[in-house]
Amino acid sequence: MKLNIKNETGVLKSVVLGQPNSIGGVPKLEESYDAKSYNTILNNIYPTEVDVVAEMTAFEKVLLKHNVKVYRPEVIENYNQVFARDVAFVIDDKMIISNIIEDRADEQEAYRKIFEKVAWRNIINLPETAHIEGGDVIVWGDFIFIGTCYSQDYRSYKTARTNEYAIEILKEYFPKKRILDFELKKNDTEPYKGILHLDCTFNPIGKDKCIIYKDGFVDESDYQLIIDIFGEENCFHVDDQEMFEMVPNVFSISPDVVVSDEAFTRMNDHLRDVWGMTVEEIPYREISKMGGLLRCSTMPLVRE
């Protein structure tokens, strides 16, 4: 397989979609590793496997409708494998294997058959202390946007998934890219006060547009830099409640086609009526309760 990911919205040819089967029971509160899951476990509304399977099946149908080749990881019994984005990610023709948090380390074994389709010289294994997950990495032409946490309490946050060391290594592997790092607000238990990954507060769509949540960034100048790059008129701003619902975390099949949650009425109407895009709406409310949404569920391999 010849990998090719140069942006977030090129015509999608192949993708890994997470695995909804055998996700296990409801985790204990202390076993949650993001604020949204903590919130849903606390409020006794954690999703059932039946609902998760139904929502991911709807997503797969849309991908197949658009002639996308869909790969799935092997099933690990009683293990949550919904969010493929964090296991590995592709930049240009290279696949970077993430050093994901210890709670999810077993997931990578389920991707072995997919990894074996990639030439070994195009796979990058990072040093053990270089922490990064695909939800924090957004590829956009000459830019690579990366979400991170520079807090001295980095190691105490379960939601801090990408560190400075990993960013420095990516700069070495991709010296011609302009790598911009953005410090994100972190909170392990209150989903209105923290951002798990960059794609939960910022996500490019179309050819020159983006969805953005201003208050996800520690430094307002980082938010302003994105506005300067894309242009104010090309940015759809979400509010606190929409961030909680994970509105930024949609998924592009092409510059003109976006897969979105059917509950995102305000944004979906804007994408269609103002920006002239096709919006494939599916139900994804239950999966959102586990701390991720549509982009989180995917690992794109090839885009035109």
mmCIF file of N, CA and C in Angstrom, residues 42-120:
data_model
loop_
_atom_site.group_PDB
_atom_site.id
_atom_site.type_symbol
_atom_site.label_atom_id
_atom_site.label_comp_id
_atom_site.label_asym_id
_atom_site.label_seq_id
_atom_site.Cartn_x
_atom_site.Cartn_y
_atom_site.Cartn_z
ATOM 1 N N LEU A 42 -20.156 8.821 35.297
ATOM 2 C CA LEU A 42 -20.671 9.433 36.526
ATOM 3 C C LEU A 42 -22.190 9.582 36.475
ATOM 4 N N ASN A 43 -22.702 9.913 35.279
ATOM 5 C CA ASN A 43 -24.145 10.145 35.123
ATOM 6 C C ASN A 43 -24.908 8.915 34.627
ATOM 7 N N ASN A 44 -24.217 7.770 34.607
ATOM 8 C CA ASN A 44 -24.856 6.494 34.257
ATOM 9 C C ASN A 44 -25.493 6.515 32.861
ATOM 10 N N ILE A 45 -24.800 7.147 31.893
ATOM 11 C CA ILE A 45 -25.325 7.190 30.518
ATOM 12 C C ILE A 45 -24.289 6.682 29.517
ATOM 13 N N TYR A 46 -23.354 5.850 29.983
ATOM 14 C CA TYR A 46 -22.341 5.289 29.084
ATOM 15 C C TYR A 46 -23.036 4.438 28.020
ATOM 16 N N PRO A 47 -22.587 4.518 26.755
ATOM 17 C CA PRO A 47 -23.310 3.834 25.666
ATOM 18 C C PRO A 47 -23.222 2.318 25.721
ATOM 19 N N THR A 48 -24.233 1.679 25.144
ATOM 20 C CA THR A 48 -24.238 0.224 25.023
ATOM 21 C C THR A 48 -23.538 -0.187 23.733
ATOM 22 N N GLU A 49 -23.042 -1.408 23.695
ATOM 23 C CA GLU A 49 -22.385 -1.908 22.490
ATOM 24 C C GLU A 49 -23.340 -1.928 21.303
ATOM 25 N N VAL A 50 -24.594 -2.254 21.547
ATOM 26 C CA VAL A 50 -25.591 -2.291 20.460
ATOM 27 C C VAL A 50 -25.674 -0.934 19.765
ATOM 28 N N ASP A 51 -25.718 0.131 20.552
ATOM 29 C CA ASP A 51 -25.811 1.476 19.976
ATOM 30 C C ASP A 51 -24.520 1.878 19.261
ATOM 31 N N VAL A 52 -23.387 1.502 19.831
ATOM 32 C CA VAL A 52 -22.099 1.823 19.206
ATOM 33 C C VAL A 52 -21.971 1.106 17.862
ATOM 34 N N VAL A 53 -22.346 -0.157 17.804
ATOM 35 C CA VAL A 53 -22.304 -0.916 16.544
ATOM 36 C C VAL A 53 -23.208 -0.262 15.502
ATOM 37 N N ALA A 54 -24.401 0.140 15.906
ATOM 38 C CA ALA A 54 -25.348 0.751 14.966
ATOM 39 C C ALA A 54 -24.791 2.047 14.374
ATOM 40 N N GLU A 55 -24.182 2.859 15.226
ATOM 41 C CA GLU A 55 -23.661 4.142 14.739
ATOM 42 C C GLU A 55 -22.457 3.948 13.825
ATOM 43 N N MET A 56 -21.560 3.044 14.166
ATOM 44 C CA MET A 56 -20.387 2.822 13.319
ATOM 45 C C MET A 56 -20.765 2.132 12.008
ATOM 46 N N THR A 57 -21.810 1.326 12.026
ATOM 47 C CA THR A 57 -22.309 0.713 10.797
ATOM 48 C C THR A 57 -22.844 1.780 9.852
ATOM 49 N N ALA A 58 -23.533 2.774 10.408
ATOM 50 C CA ALA A 58 -24.034 3.885 9.588
ATOM 51 C C ALA A 58 -22.872 4.661 8.969
ATOM 52 N N PHE A 59 -21.811 4.851 9.736
ATOM 53 C CA PHE A 59 -20.623 5.552 9.238
ATOM 54 C C PHE A 59 -19.990 4.746 8.099
ATOM 55 N N GLU A 60 -19.837 3.445 8.297
ATOM 56 C CA GLU A 60 -19.226 2.616 7.265
ATOM 57 C C GLU A 60 -20.038 2.643 5.978
ATOM 58 N N LYS A 61 -21.356 2.649 6.083
ATOM 59 C CA LYS A 61 -22.215 2.690 4.892
ATOM 60 C C LYS A 61 -21.973 3.954 4.074
ATOM 61 N N VAL A 62 -21.787 5.076 4.765
ATOM 62 C CA VAL A 62 -21.506 6.335 4.050
ATOM 63 C C VAL A 62 -20.157 6.251 3.343
ATOM 64 N N LEU A 63 -19.150 5.721 4.016
ATOM 65 C CA LEU A 63 -17.825 5.583 3.401
ATOM 66 C C LEU A 63 -17.889 4.695 2.151
ATOM 67 N N LEU A 64 -18.570 3.569 2.265
ATOM 68 C CA LEU A 64 -18.689 2.647 1.127
ATOM 69 C C LEU A 64 -19.488 3.278 -0.008
ATOM 70 N N LYS A 65 -20.489 4.060 0.336
ATOM 71 C CA LYS A 65 -21.295 4.777 -0.670
ATOM 72 C C LYS A 65 -20.414 5.674 -1.536
ATOM 73 N N HIS A 66 -19.361 6.216 -0.930
ATOM 74 C CA HIS A 66 -18.442 7.104 -1.648
ATOM 75 C C HIS A 66 -17.198 6.355 -2.153
ATOM 76 N N ASN A 67 -17.317 5.036 -2.270
ATOM 77 C CA ASN A 67 -16.277 4.185 -2.880
ATOM 78 C C ASN A 67 -14.948 4.233 -2.130
ATOM 79 N N VAL A 68 -15.032 4.317 -0.822
ATOM 80 C CA VAL A 68 -13.834 4.303 0.023
ATOM 81 C C VAL A 68 -13.555 2.863 0.458
ATOM 82 N N LYS A 69 -12.294 2.438 0.359
ATOM 83 C CA LYS A 69 -11.885 1.136 0.869
ATOM 84 C C LYS A 69 -11.776 1.240 2.381
ATOM 85 N N VAL A 70 -12.500 0.376 3.102
ATOM 86 C CA VAL A 70 -12.544 0.449 4.558
ATOM 87 C C VAL A 70 -11.863 -0.775 5.173
ATOM 88 N N TYR A 71 -10.862 -0.524 5.989
ATOM 89 C CA TYR A 71 -10.194 -1.573 6.755
ATOM 90 C C TYR A 71 -10.687 -1.510 8.199
ATOM 91 N N ARG A 72 -10.669 -2.670 8.875
ATOM 92 C CA ARG A 72 -11.051 -2.707 10.285
ATOM 93 C C ARG A 72 -10.001 -3.468 11.080
ATOM 94 N N PRO A 73 -9.694 -3.027 12.298
ATOM 95 C CA PRO A 73 -8.765 -3.788 13.144
ATOM 96 C C PRO A 73 -9.393 -5.102 13.595
ATOM 97 N N GLU A 74 -8.547 -6.056 13.967
ATOM 98 C CA GLU A 74 -9.038 -7.309 14.530
ATOM 99 C C GLU A 74 -9.744 -7.022 15.864
ATOM 100 N N VAL A 75 -10.679 -7.886 16.214
ATOM 101 C CA VAL A 75 -11.417 -7.713 17.468
ATOM 102 C C VAL A 75 -10.591 -8.213 18.645
ATOM 103 N N ILE A 76 -10.440 -7.379 19.651
ATOM 104 C CA ILE A 76 -9.887 -7.793 20.950
ATOM 105 C C ILE A 76 -11.083 -7.905 21.894
ATOM 106 N N GLU A 77 -11.251 -9.044 22.501
ATOM 107 C CA GLU A 77 -12.418 -9.266 23.347
ATOM 108 C C GLU A 77 -12.441 -8.298 24.531
ATOM 109 N N ASN A 78 -13.623 -7.725 24.748
ATOM 110 C CA ASN A 78 -13.859 -6.844 25.903
ATOM 111 C C ASN A 78 -12.855 -5.700 25.974
ATOM 112 N N TYR A 79 -12.701 -5.006 24.848
ATOM 113 C CA TYR A 79 -11.698 -3.936 24.754
ATOM 114 C C TYR A 79 -12.235 -2.861 23.809
ATOM 115 N N ASN A 80 -12.204 -1.613 24.246
ATOM 116 C CA ASN A 80 -12.729 -0.526 23.429
ATOM 117 C C ASN A 80 -11.740 -0.159 22.323
ATOM 118 N N GLN A 81 -12.136 -0.383 21.057
ATOM 119 C CA GLN A 81 -11.283 -0.104 19.898
ATOM 120 C C GLN A 81 -11.944 0.860 18.919
ATOM 121 N N VAL A 82 -12.837 1.692 19.420
ATOM 122 C CA VAL A 82 -13.612 2.578 18.542
ATOM 123 C C VAL A 82 -12.742 3.643 17.877
ATOM 124 N N PHE A 83 -11.773 4.178 18.613
ATOM 125 C CA PHE A 83 -11.077 5.373 18.140
ATOM 126 C C PHE A 83 -9.738 5.035 17.474
ATOM 127 N N ALA A 84 -9.807 4.753 16.184
ATOM 128 C CA ALA A 84 -8.631 4.336 15.404
ATOM 129 C C ALA A 84 -7.604 5.448 15.246
ATOM 130 N N ARG A 85 -8.036 6.683 15.303
ATOM 131 C CA ARG A 85 -7.158 7.820 15.028
ATOM 132 C C ARG A 85 -5.927 7.846 15.929
ATOM 133 N N ASP A 86 -6.073 7.329 17.147
ATOM 134 C CA ASP A 86 -5.008 7.486 18.126
ATOM 135 C C ASP A 86 -3.936 6.407 18.044
ATOM 136 N N VAL A 87 -4.207 5.336 17.337
ATOM 137 C CA VAL A 87 -3.272 4.211 17.282
ATOM 138 C C VAL A 87 -2.086 4.507 16.365
ATOM 139 N N ALA A 88 -2.366 5.177 15.254
ATOM 140 C CA ALA A 88 -1.320 5.573 14.297
ATOM 141 C C ALA A 88 -1.890 6.662 13.401
ATOM 142 N N PHE A 89 -1.034 7.349 12.665
ATOM 143 C CA PHE A 89 -1.509 8.378 11.735
ATOM 144 C C PHE A 89 -0.513 8.515 10.599
ATOM 145 N N VAL A 90 -0.985 9.077 9.494
ATOM 146 C CA VAL A 90 -0.175 9.182 8.282
ATOM 147 C C VAL A 90 0.094 10.648 7.953
ATOM 148 N N ILE A 91 1.347 10.939 7.638
ATOM 149 C CA ILE A 91 1.742 12.242 7.092
ATOM 150 C C ILE A 91 2.486 11.972 5.793
ATOM 151 N N ASP A 92 2.008 12.537 4.681
ATOM 152 C CA ASP A 92 2.570 12.254 3.359
ATOM 153 C C ASP A 92 2.545 10.749 3.106
ATOM 154 N N ASP A 93 3.701 10.106 2.953
ATOM 155 C CA ASP A 93 3.726 8.653 2.694
ATOM 156 C C ASP A 93 4.281 7.870 3.875
ATOM 157 N N LYS A 94 4.285 8.487 5.056
ATOM 158 C CA LYS A 94 4.827 7.853 6.255
ATOM 159 C C LYS A 94 3.728 7.579 7.280
ATOM 160 N N MET A 95 3.792 6.409 7.894
ATOM 161 C CA MET A 95 2.882 6.078 8.989
ATOM 162 C C MET A 95 3.649 6.165 10.299
ATOM 163 N N ILE A 96 3.146 6.982 11.198
ATOM 164 C CA ILE A 96 3.762 7.144 12.507
ATOM 165 C C ILE A 96 2.957 6.311 13.508
ATOM 166 N N ILE A 97 3.622 5.371 14.169
ATOM 167 C CA ILE A 97 2.964 4.555 15.185
ATOM 168 C C ILE A 97 2.972 5.334 16.491
ATOM 169 N N SER A 98 1.800 5.593 17.020
ATOM 170 C CA SER A 98 1.691 6.425 18.216
ATOM 171 C C SER A 98 2.162 5.677 19.461
ATOM 172 N N ASN A 99 2.722 6.420 20.377
ATOM 173 C CA ASN A 99 2.939 5.900 21.729
ATOM 174 C C ASN A 99 1.729 6.313 22.550
ATOM 175 N N ILE A 100 0.679 5.497 22.474
ATOM 176 C CA ILE A 100 -0.563 5.852 23.149
ATOM 177 C C ILE A 100 -0.466 5.536 24.643
ATOM 178 N N ILE A 101 -1.438 6.042 25.393
ATOM 179 C CA ILE A 101 -1.393 5.852 26.838
ATOM 180 C C ILE A 101 -1.441 4.365 27.173
ATOM 181 N N GLU A 102 -0.882 4.036 28.310
ATOM 182 C CA GLU A 102 -0.713 2.629 28.704
ATOM 183 C C GLU A 102 -2.036 1.879 28.729
ATOM 184 N N ASP A 103 -3.124 2.561 29.091
ATOM 185 C CA ASP A 103 -4.437 1.914 29.177
ATOM 186 C C ASP A 103 -4.882 1.325 27.838
ATOM 187 N N ARG A 104 -4.308 1.841 26.726
ATOM 188 C CA ARG A 104 -4.757 1.409 25.388
ATOM 189 C C ARG A 104 -3.660 0.727 24.579
ATOM 190 N N ALA A 105 -2.568 0.381 25.222
ATOM 191 C CA ALA A 105 -1.399 -0.126 24.500
ATOM 192 C C ALA A 105 -1.676 -1.407 23.709
ATOM 193 N N ASP A 106 -2.601 -2.240 24.177
ATOM 194 C CA ASP A 106 -2.877 -3.499 23.495
ATOM 195 C C ASP A 106 -3.550 -3.307 22.137
ATOM 196 N N GLU A 107 -4.110 -2.132 21.891
ATOM 197 C CA GLU A 107 -4.841 -1.899 20.641
ATOM 198 C C GLU A 107 -3.977 -2.089 19.398
ATOM 199 N N GLN A 108 -2.707 -1.726 19.472
ATOM 200 C CA GLN A 108 -1.879 -1.733 18.268
ATOM 201 C C GLN A 108 -1.714 -3.119 17.670
ATOM 202 N N GLU A 109 -1.749 -4.149 18.486
ATOM 203 C CA GLU A 109 -1.629 -5.519 17.987
ATOM 204 C C GLU A 109 -2.759 -5.848 17.016
ATOM 205 N N ALA A 110 -3.939 -5.283 17.241
ATOM 206 C CA ALA A 110 -5.091 -5.544 16.382
ATOM 207 C C ALA A 110 -4.943 -4.928 14.994
ATOM 208 N N TYR A 111 -3.958 -4.056 14.833
ATOM 209 C CA TYR A 111 -3.728 -3.383 13.544
ATOM 210 C C TYR A 111 -2.576 -4.021 12.761
ATOM 211 N N ARG A 112 -2.036 -5.089 13.263
ATOM 212 C CA ARG A 112 -0.831 -5.668 12.671
ATOM 213 C C ARG A 112 -1.004 -5.976 11.178
ATOM 214 N N LYS A 113 -2.134 -6.576 10.798
ATOM 215 C CA LYS A 113 -2.344 -6.946 9.397
ATOM 216 C C LYS A 113 -2.425 -5.711 8.506
ATOM 217 N N ILE A 114 -2.906 -4.623 9.060
ATOM 218 C CA ILE A 114 -2.960 -3.364 8.297
ATOM 219 C C ILE A 114 -1.561 -2.775 8.185
ATOM 220 N N PHE A 115 -0.831 -2.760 9.283
ATOM 221 C CA PHE A 115 0.537 -2.236 9.258
ATOM 222 C C PHE A 115 1.411 -3.024 8.287
ATOM 223 N N GLU A 116 1.162 -4.315 8.171
ATOM 224 C CA GLU A 116 1.986 -5.158 7.289
ATOM 225 C C GLU A 116 1.789 -4.837 5.808
ATOM 226 N N LYS A 117 0.759 -4.099 5.477
ATOM 227 C CA LYS A 117 0.529 -3.678 4.093
ATOM 228 C C LYS A 117 1.400 -2.485 3.706
ATOM 229 N N VAL A 118 2.047 -1.890 4.699
ATOM 230 C CA VAL A 118 2.873 -0.700 4.485
ATOM 231 C C VAL A 118 4.345 -1.115 4.477
ATOM 232 N N ALA A 119 5.108 -0.603 3.518
ATOM 233 C CA ALA A 119 6.544 -0.904 3.450
ATOM 234 C C ALA A 119 7.210 -0.489 4.766
ATOM 235 N N TRP A 120 8.078 -1.337 5.287
ATOM 236 C CA TRP A 120 8.686 -1.082 6.599
ATOM 237 C C TRP A 120 9.428 0.248 6.635
#
